[in-house]
Coordinates of C-alpha atoms and ligand atoms in Angstrom, one line a residue:
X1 CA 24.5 -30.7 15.9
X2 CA 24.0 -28.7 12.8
X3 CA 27.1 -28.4 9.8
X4 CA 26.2 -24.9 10.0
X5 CA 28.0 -22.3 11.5
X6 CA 27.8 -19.5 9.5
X7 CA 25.2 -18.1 7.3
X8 CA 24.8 -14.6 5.0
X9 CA 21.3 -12.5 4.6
X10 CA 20.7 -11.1 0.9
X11 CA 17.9 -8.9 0.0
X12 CA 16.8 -9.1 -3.8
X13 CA 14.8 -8.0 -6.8
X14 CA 12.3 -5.3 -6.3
X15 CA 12.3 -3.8 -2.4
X16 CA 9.8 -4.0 0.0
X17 CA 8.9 -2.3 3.2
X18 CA 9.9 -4.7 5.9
X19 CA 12.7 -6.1 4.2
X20 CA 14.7 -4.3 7.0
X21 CA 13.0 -6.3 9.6
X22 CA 13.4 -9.4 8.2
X23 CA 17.1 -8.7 8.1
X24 CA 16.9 -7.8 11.6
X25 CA 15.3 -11.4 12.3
X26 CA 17.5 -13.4 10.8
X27 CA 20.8 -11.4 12.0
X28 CA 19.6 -11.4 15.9
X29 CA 18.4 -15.4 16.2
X30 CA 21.2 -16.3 14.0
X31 CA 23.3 -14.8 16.9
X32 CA 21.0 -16.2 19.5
X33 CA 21.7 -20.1 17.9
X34 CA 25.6 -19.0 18.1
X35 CA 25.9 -18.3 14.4
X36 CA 28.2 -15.9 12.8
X37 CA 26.1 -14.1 10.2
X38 CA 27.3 -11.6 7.1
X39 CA 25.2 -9.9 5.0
X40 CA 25.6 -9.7 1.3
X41 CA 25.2 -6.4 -0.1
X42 CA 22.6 -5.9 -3.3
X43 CA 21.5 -9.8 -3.6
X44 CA 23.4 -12.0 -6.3
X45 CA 25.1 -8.8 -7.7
X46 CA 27.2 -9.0 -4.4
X47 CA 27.2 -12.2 -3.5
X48 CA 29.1 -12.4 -7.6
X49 CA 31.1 -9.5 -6.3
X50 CA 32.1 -10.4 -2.7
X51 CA 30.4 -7.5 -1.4
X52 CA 29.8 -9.4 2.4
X53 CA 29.8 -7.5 5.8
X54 CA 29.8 -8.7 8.7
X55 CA 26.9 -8.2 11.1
X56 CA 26.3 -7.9 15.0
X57 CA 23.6 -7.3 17.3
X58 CA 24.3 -3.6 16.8
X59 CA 24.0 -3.7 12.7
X60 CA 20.4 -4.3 12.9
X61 CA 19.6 -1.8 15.5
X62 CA 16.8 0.8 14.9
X63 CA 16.0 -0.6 11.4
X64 CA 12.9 -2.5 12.1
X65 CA 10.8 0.8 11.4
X66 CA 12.6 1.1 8.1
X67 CA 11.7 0.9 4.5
X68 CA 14.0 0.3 2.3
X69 CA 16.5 -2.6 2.7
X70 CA 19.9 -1.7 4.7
X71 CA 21.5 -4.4 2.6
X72 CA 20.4 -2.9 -0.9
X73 CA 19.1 -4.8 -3.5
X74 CA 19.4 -5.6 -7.3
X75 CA 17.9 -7.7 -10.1
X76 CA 21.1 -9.2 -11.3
X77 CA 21.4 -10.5 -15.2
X78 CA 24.8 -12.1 -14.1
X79 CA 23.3 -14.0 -12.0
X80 CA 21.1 -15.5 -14.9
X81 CA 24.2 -16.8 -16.3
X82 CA 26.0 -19.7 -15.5
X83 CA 29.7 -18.3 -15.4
X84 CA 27.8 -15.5 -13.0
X85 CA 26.5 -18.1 -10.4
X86 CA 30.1 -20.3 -10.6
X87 CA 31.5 -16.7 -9.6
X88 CA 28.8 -16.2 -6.8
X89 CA 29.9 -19.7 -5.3
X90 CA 33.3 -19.2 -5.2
X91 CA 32.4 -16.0 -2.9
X92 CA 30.3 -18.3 -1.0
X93 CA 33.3 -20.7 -0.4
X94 CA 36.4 -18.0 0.1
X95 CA 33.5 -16.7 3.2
X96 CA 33.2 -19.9 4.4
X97 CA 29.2 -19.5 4.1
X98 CA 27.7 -22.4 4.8
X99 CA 24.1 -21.4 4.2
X100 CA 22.3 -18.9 2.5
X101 CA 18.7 -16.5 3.5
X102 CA 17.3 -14.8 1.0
X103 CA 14.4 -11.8 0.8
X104 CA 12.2 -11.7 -2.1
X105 CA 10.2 -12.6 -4.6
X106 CA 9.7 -15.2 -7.6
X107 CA 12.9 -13.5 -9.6
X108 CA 15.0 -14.1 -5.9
X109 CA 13.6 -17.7 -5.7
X110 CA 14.4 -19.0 -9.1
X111 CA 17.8 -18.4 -9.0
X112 CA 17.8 -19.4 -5.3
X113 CA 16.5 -23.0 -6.8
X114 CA 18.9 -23.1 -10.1
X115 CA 22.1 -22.0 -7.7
X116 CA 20.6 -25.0 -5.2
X117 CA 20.8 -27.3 -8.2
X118 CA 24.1 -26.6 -9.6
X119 CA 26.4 -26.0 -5.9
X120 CA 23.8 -27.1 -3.1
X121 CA 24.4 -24.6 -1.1
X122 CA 21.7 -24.2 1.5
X123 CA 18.8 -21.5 1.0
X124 CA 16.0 -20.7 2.3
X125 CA 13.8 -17.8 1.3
X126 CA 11.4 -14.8 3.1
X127 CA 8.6 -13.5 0.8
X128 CA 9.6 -9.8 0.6
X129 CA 7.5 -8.2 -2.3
X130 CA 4.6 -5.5 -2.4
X131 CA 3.3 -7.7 -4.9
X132 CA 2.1 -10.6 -3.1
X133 CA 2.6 -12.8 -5.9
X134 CA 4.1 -15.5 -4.4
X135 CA 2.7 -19.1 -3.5
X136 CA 2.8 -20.5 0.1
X137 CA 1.8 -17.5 2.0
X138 CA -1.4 -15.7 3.0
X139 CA 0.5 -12.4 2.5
X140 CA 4.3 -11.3 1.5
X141 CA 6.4 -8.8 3.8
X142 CA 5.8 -5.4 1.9
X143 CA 2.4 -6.0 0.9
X144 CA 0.4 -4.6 4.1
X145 CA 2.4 -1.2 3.9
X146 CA 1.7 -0.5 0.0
X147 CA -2.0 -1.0 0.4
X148 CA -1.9 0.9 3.2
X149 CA 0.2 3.5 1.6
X150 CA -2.3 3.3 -1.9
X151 CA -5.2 3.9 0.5
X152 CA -3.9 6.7 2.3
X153 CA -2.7 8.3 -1.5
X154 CA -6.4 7.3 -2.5
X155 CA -8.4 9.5 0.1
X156 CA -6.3 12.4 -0.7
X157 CA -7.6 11.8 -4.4
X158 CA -11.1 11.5 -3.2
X159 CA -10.5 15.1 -1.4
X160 CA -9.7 16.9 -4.5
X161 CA -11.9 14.4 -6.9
X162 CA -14.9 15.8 -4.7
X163 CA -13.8 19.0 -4.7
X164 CA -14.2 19.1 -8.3
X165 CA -17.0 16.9 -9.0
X166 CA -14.1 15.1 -11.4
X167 CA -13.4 11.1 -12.4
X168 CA -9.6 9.9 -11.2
X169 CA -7.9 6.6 -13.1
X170 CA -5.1 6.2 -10.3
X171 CA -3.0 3.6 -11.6
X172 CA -1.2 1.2 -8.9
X173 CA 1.8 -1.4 -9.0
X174 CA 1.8 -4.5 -9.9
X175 CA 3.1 -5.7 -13.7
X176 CA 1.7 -9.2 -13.6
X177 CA -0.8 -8.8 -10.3
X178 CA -4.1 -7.3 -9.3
X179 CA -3.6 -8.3 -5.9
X180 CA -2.4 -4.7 -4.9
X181 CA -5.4 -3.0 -6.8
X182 CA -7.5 -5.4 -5.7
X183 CA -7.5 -4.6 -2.1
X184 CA -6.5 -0.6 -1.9
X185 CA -9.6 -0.8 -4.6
X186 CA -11.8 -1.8 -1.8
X187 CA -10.6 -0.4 0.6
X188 CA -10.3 2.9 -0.9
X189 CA -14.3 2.7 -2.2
X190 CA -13.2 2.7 -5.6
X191 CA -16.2 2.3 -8.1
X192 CA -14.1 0.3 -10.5
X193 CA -11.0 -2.0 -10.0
X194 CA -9.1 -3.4 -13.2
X195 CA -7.1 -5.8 -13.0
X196 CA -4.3 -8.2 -15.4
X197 CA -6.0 -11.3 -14.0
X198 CA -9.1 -10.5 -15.6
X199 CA -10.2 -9.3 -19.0
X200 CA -10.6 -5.6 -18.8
X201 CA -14.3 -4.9 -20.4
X202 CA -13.8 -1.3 -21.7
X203 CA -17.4 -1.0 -23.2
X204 CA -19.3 -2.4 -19.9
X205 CA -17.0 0.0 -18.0
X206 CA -18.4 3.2 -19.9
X207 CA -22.2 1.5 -19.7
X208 CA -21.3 1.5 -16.1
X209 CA -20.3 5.0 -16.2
X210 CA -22.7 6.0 -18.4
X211 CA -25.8 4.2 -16.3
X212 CA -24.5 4.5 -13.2
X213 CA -25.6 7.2 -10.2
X214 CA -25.0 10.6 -11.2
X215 CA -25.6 12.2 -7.9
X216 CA -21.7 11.2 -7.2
X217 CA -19.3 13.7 -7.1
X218 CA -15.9 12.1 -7.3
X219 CA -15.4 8.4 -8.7
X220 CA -12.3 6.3 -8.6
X221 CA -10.7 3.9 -11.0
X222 CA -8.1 1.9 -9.6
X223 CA -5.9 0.2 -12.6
X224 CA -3.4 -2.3 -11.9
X225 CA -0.2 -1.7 -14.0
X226 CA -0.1 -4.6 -15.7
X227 CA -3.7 -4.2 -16.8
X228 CA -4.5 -5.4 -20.3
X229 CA -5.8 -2.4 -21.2
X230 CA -4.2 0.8 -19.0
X231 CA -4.7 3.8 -17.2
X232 CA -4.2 5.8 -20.0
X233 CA -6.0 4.3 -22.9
X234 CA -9.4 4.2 -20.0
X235 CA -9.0 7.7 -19.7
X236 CA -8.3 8.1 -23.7
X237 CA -11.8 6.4 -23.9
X238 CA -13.3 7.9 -20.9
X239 CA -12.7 11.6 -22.5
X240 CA -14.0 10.5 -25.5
X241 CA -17.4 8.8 -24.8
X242 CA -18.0 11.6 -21.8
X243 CA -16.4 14.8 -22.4
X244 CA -18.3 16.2 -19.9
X245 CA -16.8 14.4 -17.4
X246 CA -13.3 16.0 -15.9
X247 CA -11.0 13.2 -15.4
X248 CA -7.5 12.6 -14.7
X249 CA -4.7 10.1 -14.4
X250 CA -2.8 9.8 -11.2
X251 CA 0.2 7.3 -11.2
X252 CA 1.0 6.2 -7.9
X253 CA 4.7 4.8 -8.8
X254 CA 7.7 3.6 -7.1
X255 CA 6.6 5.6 -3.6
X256 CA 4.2 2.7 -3.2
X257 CA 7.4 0.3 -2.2
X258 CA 8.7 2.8 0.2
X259 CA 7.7 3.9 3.7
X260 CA 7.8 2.6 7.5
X261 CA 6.6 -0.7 7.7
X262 CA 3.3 -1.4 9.1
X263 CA 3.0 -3.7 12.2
X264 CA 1.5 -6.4 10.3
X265 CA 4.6 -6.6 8.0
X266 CA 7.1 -6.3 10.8
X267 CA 5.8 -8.6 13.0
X268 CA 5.5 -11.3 9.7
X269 CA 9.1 -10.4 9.2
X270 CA 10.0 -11.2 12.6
X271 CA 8.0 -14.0 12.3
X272 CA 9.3 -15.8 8.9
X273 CA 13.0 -14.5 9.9
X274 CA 13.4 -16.4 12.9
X275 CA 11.8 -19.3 11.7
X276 CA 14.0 -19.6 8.8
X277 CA 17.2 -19.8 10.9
X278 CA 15.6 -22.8 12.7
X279 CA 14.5 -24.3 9.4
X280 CA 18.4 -24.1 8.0
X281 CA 19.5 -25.5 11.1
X282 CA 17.7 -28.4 11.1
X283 CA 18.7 -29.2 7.5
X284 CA 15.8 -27.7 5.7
X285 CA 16.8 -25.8 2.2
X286 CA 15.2 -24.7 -1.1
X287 CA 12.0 -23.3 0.7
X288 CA 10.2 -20.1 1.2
X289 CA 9.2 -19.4 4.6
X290 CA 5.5 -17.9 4.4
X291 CA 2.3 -17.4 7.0
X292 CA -0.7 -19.6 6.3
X293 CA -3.4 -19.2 8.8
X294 CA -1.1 -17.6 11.0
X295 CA 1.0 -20.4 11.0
X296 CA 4.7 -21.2 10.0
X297 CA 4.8 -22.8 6.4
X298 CA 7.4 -23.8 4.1
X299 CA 7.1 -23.8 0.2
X300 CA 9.6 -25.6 -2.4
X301 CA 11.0 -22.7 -4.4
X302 CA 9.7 -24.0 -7.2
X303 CA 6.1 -24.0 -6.3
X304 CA 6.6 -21.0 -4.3
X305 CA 7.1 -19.1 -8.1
X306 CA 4.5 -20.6 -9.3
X307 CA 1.4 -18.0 -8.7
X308 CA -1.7 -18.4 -10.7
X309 CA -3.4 -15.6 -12.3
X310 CA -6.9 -15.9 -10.5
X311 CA -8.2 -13.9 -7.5
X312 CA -11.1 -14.3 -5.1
X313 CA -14.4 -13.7 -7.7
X314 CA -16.0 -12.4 -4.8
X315 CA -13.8 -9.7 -4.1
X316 CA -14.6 -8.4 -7.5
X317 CA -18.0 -8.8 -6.9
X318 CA -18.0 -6.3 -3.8
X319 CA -16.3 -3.6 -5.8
X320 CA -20.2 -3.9 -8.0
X321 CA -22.3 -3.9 -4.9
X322 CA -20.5 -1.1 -2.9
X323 CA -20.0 1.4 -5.3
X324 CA -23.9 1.9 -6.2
Ligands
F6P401 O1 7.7 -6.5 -7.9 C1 7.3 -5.3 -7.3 C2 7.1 -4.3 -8.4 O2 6.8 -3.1 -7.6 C3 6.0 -4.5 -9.4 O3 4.7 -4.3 -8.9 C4 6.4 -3.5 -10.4 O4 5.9 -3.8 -11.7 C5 7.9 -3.7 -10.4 O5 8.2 -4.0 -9.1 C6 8.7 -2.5 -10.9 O6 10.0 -2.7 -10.6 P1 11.2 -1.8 -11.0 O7 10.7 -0.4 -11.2 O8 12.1 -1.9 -9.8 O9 11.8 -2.3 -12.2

């Protein structure tokens, strides 16, 4: 028989479409195992404040379609600090919470690990971030939706790029990621992709412009935000070297983490939710519950965090062959 008997859901850091599902998960199989469950409004920032509702079977109705997280979120600084996270576990004892789920991403996780340290109070954690930065997971809950929704913003670029035979640097999310650009970059038939994992090549960029077909109408540029070179100063150089060429900047911004979940992220939601409420009740904490060849996986925090600046050289290498 598990210690546990009651346990709190917290989203955290950045949103994600699907966070609202994963909520769902946790909330209904907690019932189903007999638990009572709370959730803690805007992540650490409530747990510090005591912000913790309860929830039923009837708190997580019609949210699975969603985005947005019912439970709001935060990036807490208190948190961070020592006298913050002492405050946090005194809410955690005055509720009688004896274990913790959280949804996020590597900012959610590391204080997820330091609060494990210091109070080992039981946590595991759901990969909810567009970014799918995250060790231990073929994708996080969020990510499907915002290439989908880049894609979809993409084409209706290409429309009006055609229409006027013009050049479009559409910048996308993702401060320390290419992953996002990466994919809506293919899958949007972009003729360039640039991206903070690799060394952006301005010069071979404008030979490629400069060399490439001119029988095409419209090209795309997809730039990751954390590029090392930007949207803006391509476009800056672009204008420059062709001022022939009409081209314009098109920042994609926050409405990239909103939006109805797609199936793929509801059903990994569903997926990593319930499993998590197994994992704390057979004694498991301090991991991240992710997908890996559609299969149930658990990640220490701490490697979890720990996400490497490389992606697939081959994917790059389509982006060159299919936009000839
Ligand atoms: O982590 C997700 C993300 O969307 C990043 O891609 C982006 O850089 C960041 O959040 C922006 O966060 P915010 O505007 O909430 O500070």
């Amino acid at each position: 028989m598990s210690a546990i008997k009651k346990i709190g859901v917290f989203t955290s850091g950045g949103d994600s479409p699907g966070m609202n599902a994963a909520i769902r998960a946790v909330v209904r199989s907690g019932l189903y195992h007999n638990l009572e469950v709370v959730g803690v409004m805007r992540g650490y920032e409530g747990l510090i404040n005591g912000e913790i509702i309860p929830m039923d079977r009837k708190s997580v109705a019609n949210i699975i379609q969603r985005g947005g997280t019912i439970l709001k979120t935060a990036r807490s600084a208190e948190f961070r600090t020592p006298e913050g996270r002492k405050k946090a576990y005194e809410q955690v004892k005055k509720h009688q919470i004896d274990a913790l789920i959280g949804v996020g991403g590597d900012g959610t996780f590391t204080g997820a690990s330091i609060f494990i340290d210091e109070f080992n109070v039981p946590i595991m954690g759901l990969p909810g971030t567009i970014d799918n930065d995250l060790v231990g997971t073929d994708y996080t809950i969020g990510y499907d939706t915002a290439l989908n929704t880049v894609v979809d913003a993409v084409d209706k670029i290409r429309d009006t790029a055609e229409s006027h035979d013009r050049l479009f640097i559409v910048e996308v999310m993702g401060r320390d990621s290419g992953l996002i650009a990466l994919r809506s970059g293919i899958g949007s038939g972009a003729e360039a992709i640039l991206i903070p994992e690799t060394k952006t090549d301005l010069p071979h960029l404008l030979e490629r412009l400069e060399h490439g077909r001119k029988d095409k109408s419209s090209k795309i540029i997809i730039v990751a935000e954390g590029d090392d070179v930007g949207a803006m100063q391509v476009a800056d150089a672009v204008k420059e070297k062709f001022p022939n060429i009409d081209t314009r900047v098109s920042i994609l911004g926050h409405m990239q983490r909103g939006g109805s979940p797609s199936c793929m992220d509801r059903v990994l939601a569903s997926r990593v939710g319930v499993a998590a409420v197994e994992a704390l009740l057979e004694g498991r904490k301090g991991e991240m519950v992710g997908l890996i060849n559609n299969n149930i996986h658990f990640t220490p925090f701490k490697k979890a965090i720990k996400h490497i600046a490389e992606v697939n050289p081959n994917l790059l290498k389509i982006v060159e062959i299919l936009s000839l």
